[in-house]
């Protein structure tokens, strides 16, 4: 504030000094200041150039002052209307937050007449109409918003379309030429729409822009990245596309269980067996995961010998892993080694494997011709899914049950015992 006053004082002093110098300069009788002759309506005016300039400036100042005075009521009315529009906008948003949908829509629709807050008011009014279930009113608000602000209309229309399960309509709105470039919220909605229309690969390409513009919170962005990576792998049409998308992922992402599972399952479906098994093996070497171990045993691929050898190697470090024991039992059963499969599966049940182990036992007993035991195993699978206690099999005695519950000492990759906390 002090700086502003100092500048004003200096300007006044400069103007006064300039006026004094101009008066001294014009006072000289020997100076040629030019002459101006004006003849208008029979009157002749004669003066010099500086006086004519001053007269023009004075006339302009008087005209400007008259204009300000004449337009004062209109400007005052405009300020009053803007103030009222903002008050209605505030009250409307407060009513919308409180759930007074009809009141909010009325206030916001009246506030929408203001040029500056009209777009915001229309968006909120459309939300109020949606909340009270008036589709016609919502479409009317959307049409009015489209005329006021195309980007705001595109974001709201796309969100409403996604909420209604119409991702194609959302993409059509967001891809319109008059809303480009999309704001951060528009990019996030476009990524959601692409994912919902089985175009996760293209949606994954938007993550860079979403990160740069901070369109989502870090946790939400990480969740979206994992979801798009997983879905894009599942949507790969051939092994080349699958490999390209897998290599495009970051190293931490390639170690996440859902992403690895999606890659392995899609590779197995495309008959790319080596890639399917290798991806899970590498992920498990980096970090143990029960879900991936279970998937390793369920993969619809051959390579039974190598898969079982890997599982046997992991058993040294994870002897009490229910998923690993089930996987070993399933692999042994598929190899025709039912006696060994039973041992693994009974140990898995004792370690809490649940329905998966009982189903494998049922399949094994059925293949072996023991229908009664198979039926009991299937019944136990249903019981465990419902949270009920399973029935002990008649083929297992007390000694075998104790052996099943015993847990071998866990050892690390070097064969050394693991220290427990």
mmCIF file of C-alpha atoms in Angstrom:
data_model
loop_
_atom_site.group_PDB
_atom_site.id
_atom_site.type_symbol
_atom_site.label_atom_id
_atom_site.label_comp_id
_atom_site.label_asym_id
_atom_site.label_seq_id
_atom_site.Cartn_x
_atom_site.Cartn_y
_atom_site.Cartn_z
ATOM 1 C CA UNK A 1 0.000 0.000 0.000
ATOM 2 C CA UNK A 2 2.864 2.393 0.797
ATOM 3 C CA UNK A 3 4.445 1.650 -2.558
ATOM 4 C CA UNK A 4 1.177 2.491 -4.342
ATOM 5 C CA UNK A 5 0.882 5.843 -2.547
ATOM 6 C CA UNK A 6 4.478 6.657 -3.398
ATOM 7 C CA UNK A 7 3.872 5.940 -7.083
ATOM 8 C CA UNK A 8 0.740 8.112 -7.118
ATOM 9 C CA UNK A 9 2.581 11.034 -5.488
ATOM 10 C CA UNK A 10 5.448 10.741 -7.941
ATOM 11 C CA UNK A 11 3.036 10.738 -10.898
ATOM 12 C CA UNK A 12 1.275 13.854 -9.584
ATOM 13 C CA UNK A 13 4.609 15.610 -9.154
ATOM 14 C CA UNK A 14 5.677 14.623 -12.667
ATOM 15 C CA UNK A 15 2.406 15.936 -14.107
ATOM 16 C CA UNK A 16 2.706 19.219 -12.206
ATOM 17 C CA UNK A 17 6.266 19.665 -13.374
ATOM 18 C CA UNK A 18 5.282 18.860 -16.944
ATOM 19 C CA UNK A 19 2.452 21.423 -16.715
ATOM 20 C CA UNK A 20 4.788 24.120 -15.425
ATOM 21 C CA UNK A 21 7.312 23.456 -18.160
ATOM 22 C CA UNK A 22 4.575 23.435 -20.787
ATOM 23 C CA UNK A 23 3.217 26.786 -19.505
ATOM 24 C CA UNK A 24 6.688 28.348 -19.576
ATOM 25 C CA UNK A 25 7.286 27.030 -23.059
ATOM 26 C CA UNK A 26 3.956 28.329 -24.345
ATOM 27 C CA UNK A 27 4.502 31.758 -22.739
ATOM 28 C CA UNK A 28 7.184 32.669 -25.231
ATOM 29 C CA UNK A 29 5.876 35.138 -27.865
ATOM 30 C CA UNK A 30 8.462 34.162 -30.411
ATOM 31 C CA UNK A 31 7.388 30.526 -30.629
ATOM 32 C CA UNK A 32 5.337 29.239 -33.503
ATOM 33 C CA UNK A 33 2.689 27.055 -31.852
ATOM 34 C CA UNK A 34 0.661 26.559 -35.013
ATOM 35 C CA UNK A 35 -2.833 27.804 -35.731
ATOM 36 C CA UNK A 36 -6.157 26.009 -35.854
ATOM 37 C CA UNK A 37 -9.175 27.463 -37.682
ATOM 38 C CA UNK A 38 -12.612 25.949 -37.209
ATOM 39 C CA UNK A 39 -15.696 27.241 -39.042
ATOM 40 C CA UNK A 40 -18.984 25.646 -38.049
ATOM 41 C CA UNK A 41 -22.591 26.898 -38.467
ATOM 42 C CA UNK A 42 -21.436 30.443 -39.308
ATOM 43 C CA UNK A 43 -19.019 30.655 -36.367
ATOM 44 C CA UNK A 44 -15.247 30.952 -36.709
ATOM 45 C CA UNK A 45 -12.892 29.677 -34.054
ATOM 46 C CA UNK A 46 -9.211 30.513 -34.033
ATOM 47 C CA UNK A 47 -6.646 29.136 -31.621
ATOM 48 C CA UNK A 48 -3.233 27.493 -31.498
ATOM 49 C CA UNK A 49 -2.483 23.787 -31.565
ATOM 50 C CA UNK A 50 -1.740 23.190 -27.832
ATOM 51 C CA UNK A 51 -4.990 24.870 -26.816
ATOM 52 C CA UNK A 52 -6.921 22.869 -29.378
ATOM 53 C CA UNK A 53 -5.406 19.630 -28.022
ATOM 54 C CA UNK A 54 -6.253 20.628 -24.466
ATOM 55 C CA UNK A 55 -9.801 21.460 -25.538
ATOM 56 C CA UNK A 56 -10.165 18.052 -27.177
ATOM 57 C CA UNK A 57 -8.865 16.329 -24.093
ATOM 58 C CA UNK A 58 -11.229 18.299 -21.899
ATOM 59 C CA UNK A 59 -14.171 17.507 -24.183
ATOM 60 C CA UNK A 60 -13.227 13.820 -24.156
ATOM 61 C CA UNK A 61 -13.027 13.820 -20.368
ATOM 62 C CA UNK A 62 -16.425 15.486 -20.064
ATOM 63 C CA UNK A 63 -17.936 12.981 -22.543
ATOM 64 C CA UNK A 64 -16.423 10.059 -20.620
ATOM 65 C CA UNK A 65 -17.788 11.441 -17.351
ATOM 66 C CA UNK A 66 -21.264 11.892 -18.852
ATOM 67 C CA UNK A 67 -21.162 8.330 -20.191
ATOM 68 C CA UNK A 68 -20.223 6.977 -16.783
ATOM 69 C CA UNK A 69 -23.038 8.921 -15.158
ATOM 70 C CA UNK A 70 -25.612 7.821 -17.737
ATOM 71 C CA UNK A 71 -24.617 4.154 -17.569
ATOM 72 C CA UNK A 72 -24.324 4.107 -13.773
ATOM 73 C CA UNK A 73 -27.850 2.679 -13.236
ATOM 74 C CA UNK A 74 -27.235 -0.088 -15.768
ATOM 75 C CA UNK A 75 -23.901 -1.006 -14.232
ATOM 76 C CA UNK A 76 -25.414 -0.976 -10.769
ATOM 77 C CA UNK A 77 -28.193 -3.253 -11.986
ATOM 78 C CA UNK A 78 -25.648 -5.593 -13.560
ATOM 79 C CA UNK A 79 -23.676 -5.795 -10.314
ATOM 80 C CA UNK A 80 -26.898 -6.488 -8.442
ATOM 81 C CA UNK A 81 -27.824 -9.322 -10.812
ATOM 82 C CA UNK A 82 -24.363 -10.870 -10.544
ATOM 83 C CA UNK A 83 -24.539 -10.653 -6.774
ATOM 84 C CA UNK A 84 -27.947 -12.317 -6.797
ATOM 85 C CA UNK A 85 -26.711 -15.057 -9.159
ATOM 86 C CA UNK A 86 -23.823 -15.856 -6.867
ATOM 87 C CA UNK A 87 -26.104 -15.912 -3.853
ATOM 88 C CA UNK A 88 -28.464 -18.315 -5.661
ATOM 89 C CA UNK A 89 -25.494 -20.470 -6.700
ATOM 90 C CA UNK A 90 -24.274 -20.706 -3.113
ATOM 91 C CA UNK A 91 -27.737 -21.469 -1.763
ATOM 92 C CA UNK A 92 -28.345 -23.980 -4.556
ATOM 93 C CA UNK A 93 -25.098 -25.836 -3.906
ATOM 94 C CA UNK A 94 -25.872 -25.886 -0.196
ATOM 95 C CA UNK A 95 -29.346 -27.298 -0.907
ATOM 96 C CA UNK A 96 -27.818 -29.887 -3.260
ATOM 97 C CA UNK A 97 -25.400 -30.962 -0.565
ATOM 98 C CA UNK A 98 -28.244 -31.226 1.956
ATOM 99 C CA UNK A 99 -30.411 -33.291 -0.413
ATOM 100 C CA UNK A 100 -33.112 -30.726 -1.175
ATOM 101 C CA UNK A 101 -33.134 -31.682 -4.849
ATOM 102 C CA UNK A 102 -36.079 -29.627 -6.116
ATOM 103 C CA UNK A 103 -35.080 -26.498 -4.215
ATOM 104 C CA UNK A 104 -31.504 -26.878 -5.403
ATOM 105 C CA UNK A 105 -32.545 -27.264 -9.040
ATOM 106 C CA UNK A 106 -34.768 -24.175 -8.904
ATOM 107 C CA UNK A 107 -32.081 -22.008 -7.348
ATOM 108 C CA UNK A 108 -29.356 -23.276 -9.651
ATOM 109 C CA UNK A 109 -31.464 -22.833 -12.774
ATOM 110 C CA UNK A 110 -32.068 -19.194 -11.842
ATOM 111 C CA UNK A 111 -28.344 -18.752 -11.138
ATOM 112 C CA UNK A 112 -27.538 -20.196 -14.584
ATOM 113 C CA UNK A 113 -28.647 -16.935 -16.251
ATOM 114 C CA UNK A 114 -25.388 -15.323 -15.136
ATOM 115 C CA UNK A 115 -22.642 -15.555 -17.749
ATOM 116 C CA UNK A 116 -19.809 -16.222 -15.327
ATOM 117 C CA UNK A 117 -21.380 -18.891 -13.086
ATOM 118 C CA UNK A 118 -23.856 -20.293 -15.596
ATOM 119 C CA UNK A 119 -21.862 -23.417 -16.498
ATOM 120 C CA UNK A 120 -21.274 -24.374 -12.861
ATOM 121 C CA UNK A 121 -24.922 -23.807 -12.021
ATOM 122 C CA UNK A 122 -26.097 -25.944 -14.962
ATOM 123 C CA UNK A 123 -23.848 -28.838 -13.926
ATOM 124 C CA UNK A 124 -25.184 -28.769 -10.384
ATOM 125 C CA UNK A 125 -28.780 -28.398 -11.625
ATOM 126 C CA UNK A 126 -28.385 -31.478 -13.809
ATOM 127 C CA UNK A 127 -27.056 -33.387 -10.805
ATOM 128 C CA UNK A 128 -30.074 -32.298 -8.773
ATOM 129 C CA UNK A 129 -32.453 -33.443 -11.530
ATOM 130 C CA UNK A 130 -30.651 -36.781 -11.714
ATOM 131 C CA UNK A 131 -30.854 -37.210 -7.952
ATOM 132 C CA UNK A 132 -34.636 -36.801 -7.945
ATOM 133 C CA UNK A 133 -35.011 -39.125 -10.941
ATOM 134 C CA UNK A 134 -36.317 -36.588 -13.469
ATOM 135 C CA UNK A 135 -34.745 -37.713 -16.747
ATOM 136 C CA UNK A 136 -36.479 -35.024 -18.826
ATOM 137 C CA UNK A 137 -35.274 -32.221 -16.578
ATOM 138 C CA UNK A 138 -31.757 -33.641 -16.562
ATOM 139 C CA UNK A 139 -31.656 -33.757 -20.372
ATOM 140 C CA UNK A 140 -32.960 -30.198 -20.518
ATOM 141 C CA UNK A 141 -30.192 -29.044 -18.202
ATOM 142 C CA UNK A 142 -27.631 -30.945 -20.267
ATOM 143 C CA UNK A 143 -28.861 -29.278 -23.481
ATOM 144 C CA UNK A 144 -28.568 -25.836 -21.896
ATOM 145 C CA UNK A 145 -25.109 -26.700 -20.588
ATOM 146 C CA UNK A 146 -24.032 -27.817 -24.076
ATOM 147 C CA UNK A 147 -24.738 -24.312 -25.399
ATOM 148 C CA UNK A 148 -22.876 -22.681 -22.517
ATOM 149 C CA UNK A 149 -19.764 -24.891 -22.187
ATOM 150 C CA UNK A 150 -18.947 -27.870 -24.425
ATOM 151 C CA UNK A 151 -16.138 -29.268 -22.170
ATOM 152 C CA UNK A 152 -18.298 -29.114 -19.037
ATOM 153 C CA UNK A 153 -21.153 -30.781 -20.912
ATOM 154 C CA UNK A 154 -18.853 -33.545 -22.191
ATOM 155 C CA UNK A 155 -17.542 -34.385 -18.715
ATOM 156 C CA UNK A 156 -20.984 -34.469 -17.115
ATOM 157 C CA UNK A 157 -22.623 -36.365 -19.998
ATOM 158 C CA UNK A 158 -19.797 -38.922 -20.029
ATOM 159 C CA UNK A 159 -20.048 -39.476 -16.276
ATOM 160 C CA UNK A 160 -23.811 -39.932 -16.500
ATOM 161 C CA UNK A 161 -23.407 -42.366 -19.402
ATOM 162 C CA UNK A 162 -20.845 -44.425 -17.477
ATOM 163 C CA UNK A 163 -23.083 -44.475 -14.411
ATOM 164 C CA UNK A 164 -25.885 -45.788 -16.625
ATOM 165 C CA UNK A 165 -23.674 -48.489 -18.166
ATOM 166 C CA UNK A 166 -23.329 -46.845 -21.599
ATOM 167 C CA UNK A 167 -19.558 -46.520 -22.163
ATOM 168 C CA UNK A 168 -19.962 -46.186 -25.946
ATOM 169 C CA UNK A 169 -22.067 -43.040 -25.454
ATOM 170 C CA UNK A 170 -19.441 -41.692 -23.067
ATOM 171 C CA UNK A 171 -16.709 -42.216 -25.672
ATOM 172 C CA UNK A 172 -18.777 -40.517 -28.368
ATOM 173 C CA UNK A 173 -19.163 -37.421 -26.204
ATOM 174 C CA UNK A 174 -15.530 -37.298 -25.082
ATOM 175 C CA UNK A 175 -14.132 -37.819 -28.591
ATOM 176 C CA UNK A 176 -16.028 -34.855 -30.069
ATOM 177 C CA UNK A 177 -13.761 -32.320 -31.777
ATOM 178 C CA UNK A 178 -15.085 -29.283 -29.902
ATOM 179 C CA UNK A 179 -14.077 -30.628 -26.472
ATOM 180 C CA UNK A 180 -10.410 -31.269 -27.320
ATOM 181 C CA UNK A 181 -8.002 -31.217 -25.596
ATOM 182 C CA UNK A 182 -9.705 -32.983 -22.727
ATOM 183 C CA UNK A 183 -9.148 -31.712 -19.181
ATOM 184 C CA UNK A 184 -7.780 -34.128 -16.558
ATOM 185 C CA UNK A 185 -11.248 -35.291 -15.495
ATOM 186 C CA UNK A 186 -12.143 -35.937 -19.122
ATOM 187 C CA UNK A 187 -9.031 -38.075 -19.609
ATOM 188 C CA UNK A 188 -9.876 -40.155 -16.545
ATOM 189 C CA UNK A 189 -13.430 -40.704 -17.801
ATOM 190 C CA UNK A 190 -12.143 -41.628 -21.251
ATOM 191 C CA UNK A 191 -9.834 -44.233 -19.717
ATOM 192 C CA UNK A 192 -12.795 -45.706 -17.821
ATOM 193 C CA UNK A 193 -14.935 -45.766 -20.962
ATOM 194 C CA UNK A 194 -12.204 -47.451 -23.005
ATOM 195 C CA UNK A 195 -11.743 -50.092 -20.327
ATOM 196 C CA UNK A 196 -15.485 -50.745 -20.228
ATOM 197 C CA UNK A 197 -15.535 -51.251 -24.012
ATOM 198 C CA UNK A 198 -12.729 -53.845 -24.024
ATOM 199 C CA UNK A 199 -10.084 -51.346 -25.162
ATOM 200 C CA UNK A 200 -7.868 -51.509 -22.092
ATOM 201 C CA UNK A 201 -4.709 -51.405 -24.215
ATOM 202 C CA UNK A 202 -5.589 -47.943 -25.510
ATOM 203 C CA UNK A 203 -6.722 -46.866 -22.047
ATOM 204 C CA UNK A 204 -3.346 -47.924 -20.620
ATOM 205 C CA UNK A 205 -1.708 -45.443 -23.002
ATOM 206 C CA UNK A 206 -3.521 -42.588 -21.211
ATOM 207 C CA UNK A 207 -1.831 -43.294 -17.875
ATOM 208 C CA UNK A 208 1.144 -41.060 -18.701
ATOM 209 C CA UNK A 209 -1.099 -38.040 -19.258
ATOM 210 C CA UNK A 210 -3.146 -38.884 -16.167
ATOM 211 C CA UNK A 211 -0.001 -38.998 -14.031
ATOM 212 C CA UNK A 212 1.381 -35.792 -15.520
ATOM 213 C CA UNK A 213 -1.856 -33.882 -14.918
ATOM 214 C CA UNK A 214 -2.465 -35.530 -11.513
ATOM 215 C CA UNK A 215 -5.992 -36.428 -12.565
ATOM 216 C CA UNK A 216 -6.373 -39.006 -9.780
ATOM 217 C CA UNK A 217 -5.059 -39.523 -6.281
ATOM 218 C CA UNK A 218 -1.883 -41.667 -6.179
ATOM 219 C CA UNK A 219 -3.693 -44.659 -4.666
ATOM 220 C CA UNK A 220 -6.528 -44.458 -7.203
ATOM 221 C CA UNK A 221 -4.050 -44.053 -10.053
ATOM 222 C CA UNK A 222 -2.085 -47.122 -8.929
ATOM 223 C CA UNK A 223 -5.291 -49.151 -8.716
ATOM 224 C CA UNK A 224 -6.322 -47.993 -12.192
ATOM 225 C CA UNK A 225 -2.882 -48.865 -13.582
ATOM 226 C CA UNK A 226 -3.096 -52.388 -12.173
ATOM 227 C CA UNK A 227 -6.630 -52.830 -13.466
ATOM 228 C CA UNK A 228 -5.798 -51.613 -16.983
ATOM 229 C CA UNK A 229 -2.611 -53.659 -17.142
ATOM 230 C CA UNK A 230 -4.482 -56.800 -16.096
ATOM 231 C CA UNK A 231 -7.349 -56.221 -18.494
ATOM 232 C CA UNK A 232 -5.102 -55.314 -21.421
ATOM 233 C CA UNK A 233 -3.225 -58.598 -21.013
ATOM 234 C CA UNK A 234 -6.453 -60.581 -20.921
ATOM 235 C CA UNK A 235 -7.624 -58.810 -24.105
ATOM 236 C CA UNK A 236 -4.464 -59.615 -26.110
ATOM 237 C CA UNK A 237 -5.544 -61.227 -29.371
ATOM 238 C CA UNK A 238 -2.311 -63.128 -30.130
ATOM 239 C CA UNK A 239 1.048 -63.944 -28.515
ATOM 240 C CA UNK A 240 2.819 -61.031 -30.220
ATOM 241 C CA UNK A 241 0.392 -58.481 -28.773
ATOM 242 C CA UNK A 242 0.579 -60.208 -25.395
ATOM 243 C CA UNK A 243 4.385 -60.070 -25.381
ATOM 244 C CA UNK A 244 4.396 -56.423 -26.470
ATOM 245 C CA UNK A 245 2.006 -55.392 -23.724
ATOM 246 C CA UNK A 246 3.880 -57.430 -21.106
ATOM 247 C CA UNK A 247 7.215 -55.828 -22.007
ATOM 248 C CA UNK A 248 5.632 -52.361 -21.883
ATOM 249 C CA UNK A 249 4.760 -52.825 -18.192
ATOM 250 C CA UNK A 250 7.080 -51.567 -15.485
ATOM 251 C CA UNK A 251 9.114 -54.113 -13.524
ATOM 252 C CA UNK A 252 7.176 -53.613 -10.247
ATOM 253 C CA UNK A 253 3.921 -54.074 -12.146
ATOM 254 C CA UNK A 254 5.158 -57.336 -13.671
ATOM 255 C CA UNK A 255 5.604 -58.697 -10.148
ATOM 256 C CA UNK A 256 2.079 -57.983 -8.937
ATOM 257 C CA UNK A 257 -0.026 -61.090 -8.471
ATOM 258 C CA UNK A 258 -3.135 -60.016 -10.496
ATOM 259 C CA UNK A 259 -0.987 -58.871 -13.425
ATOM 260 C CA UNK A 260 1.130 -62.027 -13.462
ATOM 261 C CA UNK A 261 -1.991 -64.171 -13.216
ATOM 262 C CA UNK A 262 -3.611 -62.383 -16.150
ATOM 263 C CA UNK A 263 -0.495 -62.809 -18.282
ATOM 264 C CA UNK A 264 -0.076 -66.477 -17.394
ATOM 265 C CA UNK A 265 -3.722 -67.355 -18.017
ATOM 266 C CA UNK A 266 -3.784 -65.534 -21.358
ATOM 267 C CA UNK A 267 -0.482 -67.113 -22.421
ATOM 268 C CA UNK A 268 -1.840 -70.547 -21.543
ATOM 269 C CA UNK A 269 -5.026 -69.850 -23.499
ATOM 270 C CA UNK A 270 -2.906 -68.875 -26.514
ATOM 271 C CA UNK A 271 -0.904 -72.124 -26.138
ATOM 272 C CA UNK A 272 2.236 -70.224 -25.115
ATOM 273 C CA UNK A 273 3.042 -72.626 -22.303
ATOM 274 C CA UNK A 274 6.646 -71.635 -21.585
ATOM 275 C CA UNK A 275 5.700 -67.979 -21.059
ATOM 276 C CA UNK A 276 2.773 -68.965 -18.825
ATOM 277 C CA UNK A 277 4.812 -71.081 -16.444
ATOM 278 C CA UNK A 278 7.959 -68.946 -16.536
ATOM 279 C CA UNK A 279 6.107 -65.757 -15.565
ATOM 280 C CA UNK A 280 4.676 -67.380 -12.429
ATOM 281 C CA UNK A 281 7.978 -69.009 -11.513
ATOM 282 C CA UNK A 282 9.848 -65.703 -11.759
ATOM 283 C CA UNK A 283 7.201 -63.898 -9.731
ATOM 284 C CA UNK A 284 7.281 -66.537 -6.995
ATOM 285 C CA UNK A 285 11.067 -66.423 -6.823
ATOM 286 C CA UNK A 286 10.810 -62.671 -6.204
ATOM 287 C CA UNK A 287 7.867 -62.822 -3.772
ATOM 288 C CA UNK A 288 5.826 -65.741 -2.488
ATOM 289 C CA UNK A 289 2.108 -65.565 -3.235
ATOM 290 C CA UNK A 290 -0.480 -68.248 -2.434
ATOM 291 C CA UNK A 291 -2.816 -67.231 -5.262
ATOM 292 C CA UNK A 292 -0.073 -67.563 -7.869
ATOM 293 C CA UNK A 293 0.923 -70.959 -6.496
ATOM 294 C CA UNK A 294 -2.679 -72.137 -6.778
ATOM 295 C CA UNK A 295 -2.826 -70.855 -10.357
ATOM 296 C CA UNK A 296 0.457 -72.628 -11.153
ATOM 297 C CA UNK A 297 -1.168 -75.922 -10.290
ATOM 298 C CA UNK A 298 -4.375 -75.111 -12.235
ATOM 299 C CA UNK A 299 -2.774 -73.911 -15.497
ATOM 300 C CA UNK A 300 -4.215 -75.834 -18.455
ATOM 301 C CA UNK A 301 -0.780 -76.646 -19.842
ATOM 302 C CA UNK A 302 1.364 -79.741 -20.049
ATOM 303 C CA UNK A 303 4.932 -79.597 -18.645
ATOM 304 C CA UNK A 304 3.806 -81.706 -15.682
ATOM 305 C CA UNK A 305 7.297 -82.944 -14.828
ATOM 306 C CA UNK A 306 8.974 -79.514 -14.821
ATOM 307 C CA UNK A 307 6.081 -77.904 -12.966
ATOM 308 C CA UNK A 308 6.160 -80.574 -10.282
ATOM 309 C CA UNK A 309 9.929 -80.262 -9.966
ATOM 310 C CA UNK A 310 9.591 -76.522 -9.380
ATOM 311 C CA UNK A 311 6.805 -77.100 -6.851
ATOM 312 C CA UNK A 312 8.921 -79.702 -4.999
ATOM 313 C CA UNK A 313 11.764 -77.179 -4.847
ATOM 314 C CA UNK A 314 9.465 -74.542 -3.350
ATOM 315 C CA UNK A 315 8.181 -77.040 -0.778
ATOM 316 C CA UNK A 316 11.536 -76.922 1.007
ATOM 317 C CA UNK A 317 11.009 -73.266 1.836
ATOM 318 C CA UNK A 318 7.207 -73.399 2.237
ATOM 319 C CA UNK A 319 6.257 -76.827 3.648
ATOM 320 C CA UNK A 320 3.023 -75.538 5.228
ATOM 321 C CA UNK A 321 1.699 -73.717 2.171
ATOM 322 C CA UNK A 322 -1.862 -74.985 1.516
ATOM 323 C CA UNK A 323 -1.884 -73.755 -2.090
ATOM 324 C CA UNK A 324 1.468 -75.397 -2.844
ATOM 325 C CA UNK A 325 0.363 -78.723 -1.342
ATOM 326 C CA UNK A 326 -2.831 -78.637 -3.417
ATOM 327 C CA UNK A 327 -0.806 -77.834 -6.535
ATOM 328 C CA UNK A 328 1.515 -80.774 -5.873
ATOM 329 C CA UNK A 329 -1.440 -83.047 -5.265
ATOM 330 C CA UNK A 330 -3.114 -81.951 -8.492
ATOM 331 C CA UNK A 331 0.080 -82.412 -10.518
ATOM 332 C CA UNK A 332 0.737 -85.829 -8.991
ATOM 333 C CA UNK A 333 -2.835 -86.932 -9.742
ATOM 334 C CA UNK A 334 -2.505 -85.755 -13.359
ATOM 335 C CA UNK A 335 0.706 -87.798 -13.600
ATOM 336 C CA UNK A 336 -1.185 -90.879 -12.442
ATOM 337 C CA UNK A 337 0.553 -91.024 -9.053
ATOM 338 C CA UNK A 338 -2.555 -91.166 -6.899
ATOM 339 C CA UNK A 339 -0.874 -92.436 -3.730
ATOM 340 C CA UNK A 340 1.511 -89.469 -3.601
ATOM 341 C CA UNK A 341 -1.299 -87.118 -4.598
ATOM 342 C CA UNK A 342 -3.332 -88.288 -1.587
ATOM 343 C CA UNK A 343 -0.475 -87.517 0.790
ATOM 344 C CA UNK A 344 -0.111 -83.987 -0.539
ATOM 345 C CA UNK A 345 -3.847 -83.325 -0.529
ATOM 346 C CA UNK A 346 -4.455 -84.654 2.983
ATOM 347 C CA UNK A 347 -1.606 -82.486 4.233
ATOM 348 C CA UNK A 348 -3.165 -79.565 2.394
ATOM 349 C CA UNK A 349 -6.494 -80.169 4.143
ATOM 350 C CA UNK A 350 -4.737 -80.319 7.500
ATOM 351 C CA UNK A 351 -3.001 -77.009 6.753
ATOM 352 C CA UNK A 352 -6.325 -75.297 5.902
ATOM 353 C CA UNK A 353 -6.551 -75.653 2.134
ATOM 354 C CA UNK A 354 -10.331 -76.084 2.204
ATOM 355 C CA UNK A 355 -12.610 -76.774 -0.759
ATOM 356 C CA UNK A 356 -9.877 -76.961 -3.434
ATOM 357 C CA UNK A 357 -8.141 -79.834 -1.697
ATOM 358 C CA UNK A 358 -11.392 -81.695 -1.060
ATOM 359 C CA UNK A 359 -12.420 -81.327 -4.712
ATOM 360 C CA UNK A 360 -9.082 -82.716 -5.865
ATOM 361 C CA UNK A 361 -9.453 -85.629 -3.465
ATOM 362 C CA UNK A 362 -12.953 -86.249 -4.796
ATOM 363 C CA UNK A 363 -11.689 -86.296 -8.378
ATOM 364 C CA UNK A 364 -8.860 -88.667 -7.433
ATOM 365 C CA UNK A 365 -11.117 -91.092 -5.583
ATOM 366 C CA UNK A 366 -13.597 -90.985 -8.466
ATOM 367 C CA UNK A 367 -10.826 -91.847 -10.945
ATOM 368 C CA UNK A 368 -9.705 -94.661 -8.634
ATOM 369 C CA UNK A 369 -13.230 -96.101 -8.516
ATOM 370 C CA UNK A 370 -13.895 -95.268 -4.845
ATOM 371 C CA UNK A 371 -17.304 -93.646 -5.290
ATOM 372 C CA UNK A 372 -18.135 -93.495 -1.567
ATOM 373 C CA UNK A 373 -14.943 -91.602 -0.655
ATOM 374 C CA UNK A 374 -15.346 -89.341 -3.669
ATOM 375 C CA UNK A 375 -18.896 -88.467 -2.645
ATOM 376 C CA UNK A 376 -17.751 -87.690 0.892
ATOM 377 C CA UNK A 377 -14.943 -85.477 -0.401
ATOM 378 C CA UNK A 378 -17.333 -83.508 -2.612
ATOM 379 C CA UNK A 379 -19.678 -83.116 0.345
ATOM 380 C CA UNK A 380 -16.782 -81.818 2.449
ATOM 381 C CA UNK A 381 -15.929 -79.309 -0.295
ATOM 382 C CA UNK A 382 -19.464 -77.928 -0.102
ATOM 383 C CA UNK A 383 -19.326 -77.834 3.705
ATOM 384 C CA UNK A 384 -16.060 -75.903 3.802
ATOM 385 C CA UNK A 385 -17.414 -73.362 1.309
ATOM 386 C CA UNK A 386 -20.336 -72.792 3.661
ATOM 387 C CA UNK A 387 -18.014 -72.531 6.659
ATOM 388 C CA UNK A 388 -19.067 -75.866 8.154
ATOM 389 C CA UNK A 389 -16.766 -78.519 9.587
ATOM 390 C CA UNK A 390 -15.666 -81.304 7.237
ATOM 391 C CA UNK A 391 -16.213 -84.995 8.003
ATOM 392 C CA UNK A 392 -13.137 -87.129 8.603
ATOM 393 C CA UNK A 393 -12.525 -89.714 5.881
ATOM 394 C CA UNK A 394 -12.748 -93.345 6.915
ATOM 395 C CA UNK A 395 -9.622 -94.169 4.904
ATOM 396 C CA UNK A 396 -7.426 -92.031 7.211
ATOM 397 C CA UNK A 397 -6.512 -93.312 10.673
ATOM 398 C CA UNK A 398 -5.334 -91.301 13.673
ATOM 399 C CA UNK A 399 -1.634 -91.787 12.917
ATOM 400 C CA UNK A 400 -2.041 -90.527 9.387
ATOM 401 C CA UNK A 401 -4.078 -87.524 10.583
ATOM 402 C CA UNK A 402 -1.313 -86.565 13.030
ATOM 403 C CA UNK A 403 1.259 -86.884 10.248
ATOM 404 C CA UNK A 404 -0.834 -84.660 8.012
ATOM 405 C CA UNK A 405 -0.970 -81.898 10.610
ATOM 406 C CA UNK A 406 2.777 -82.009 11.281
ATOM 407 C CA UNK A 407 4.674 -79.159 9.651
ATOM 408 C CA UNK A 408 8.212 -79.633 8.456
ATOM 409 C CA UNK A 409 10.847 -77.067 9.305
ATOM 410 C CA UNK A 410 10.826 -74.204 6.822
ATOM 411 C CA UNK A 411 14.128 -73.597 5.054
ATOM 412 C CA UNK A 412 15.356 -70.793 2.835
ATOM 413 C CA UNK A 413 16.788 -71.016 -0.686
ATOM 414 C CA UNK A 414 20.155 -72.129 0.733
ATOM 415 C CA UNK A 415 18.629 -74.969 2.760
ATOM 416 C CA UNK A 416 19.054 -73.176 6.090
ATOM 417 C CA UNK A 417 16.218 -73.155 8.661
ATOM 418 C CA UNK A 418 14.103 -70.001 8.650
ATOM 419 C CA UNK A 419 14.088 -67.981 11.852
ATOM 420 C CA UNK A 420 10.607 -67.255 13.221
ATOM 421 C CA UNK A 421 9.690 -63.983 14.886
#
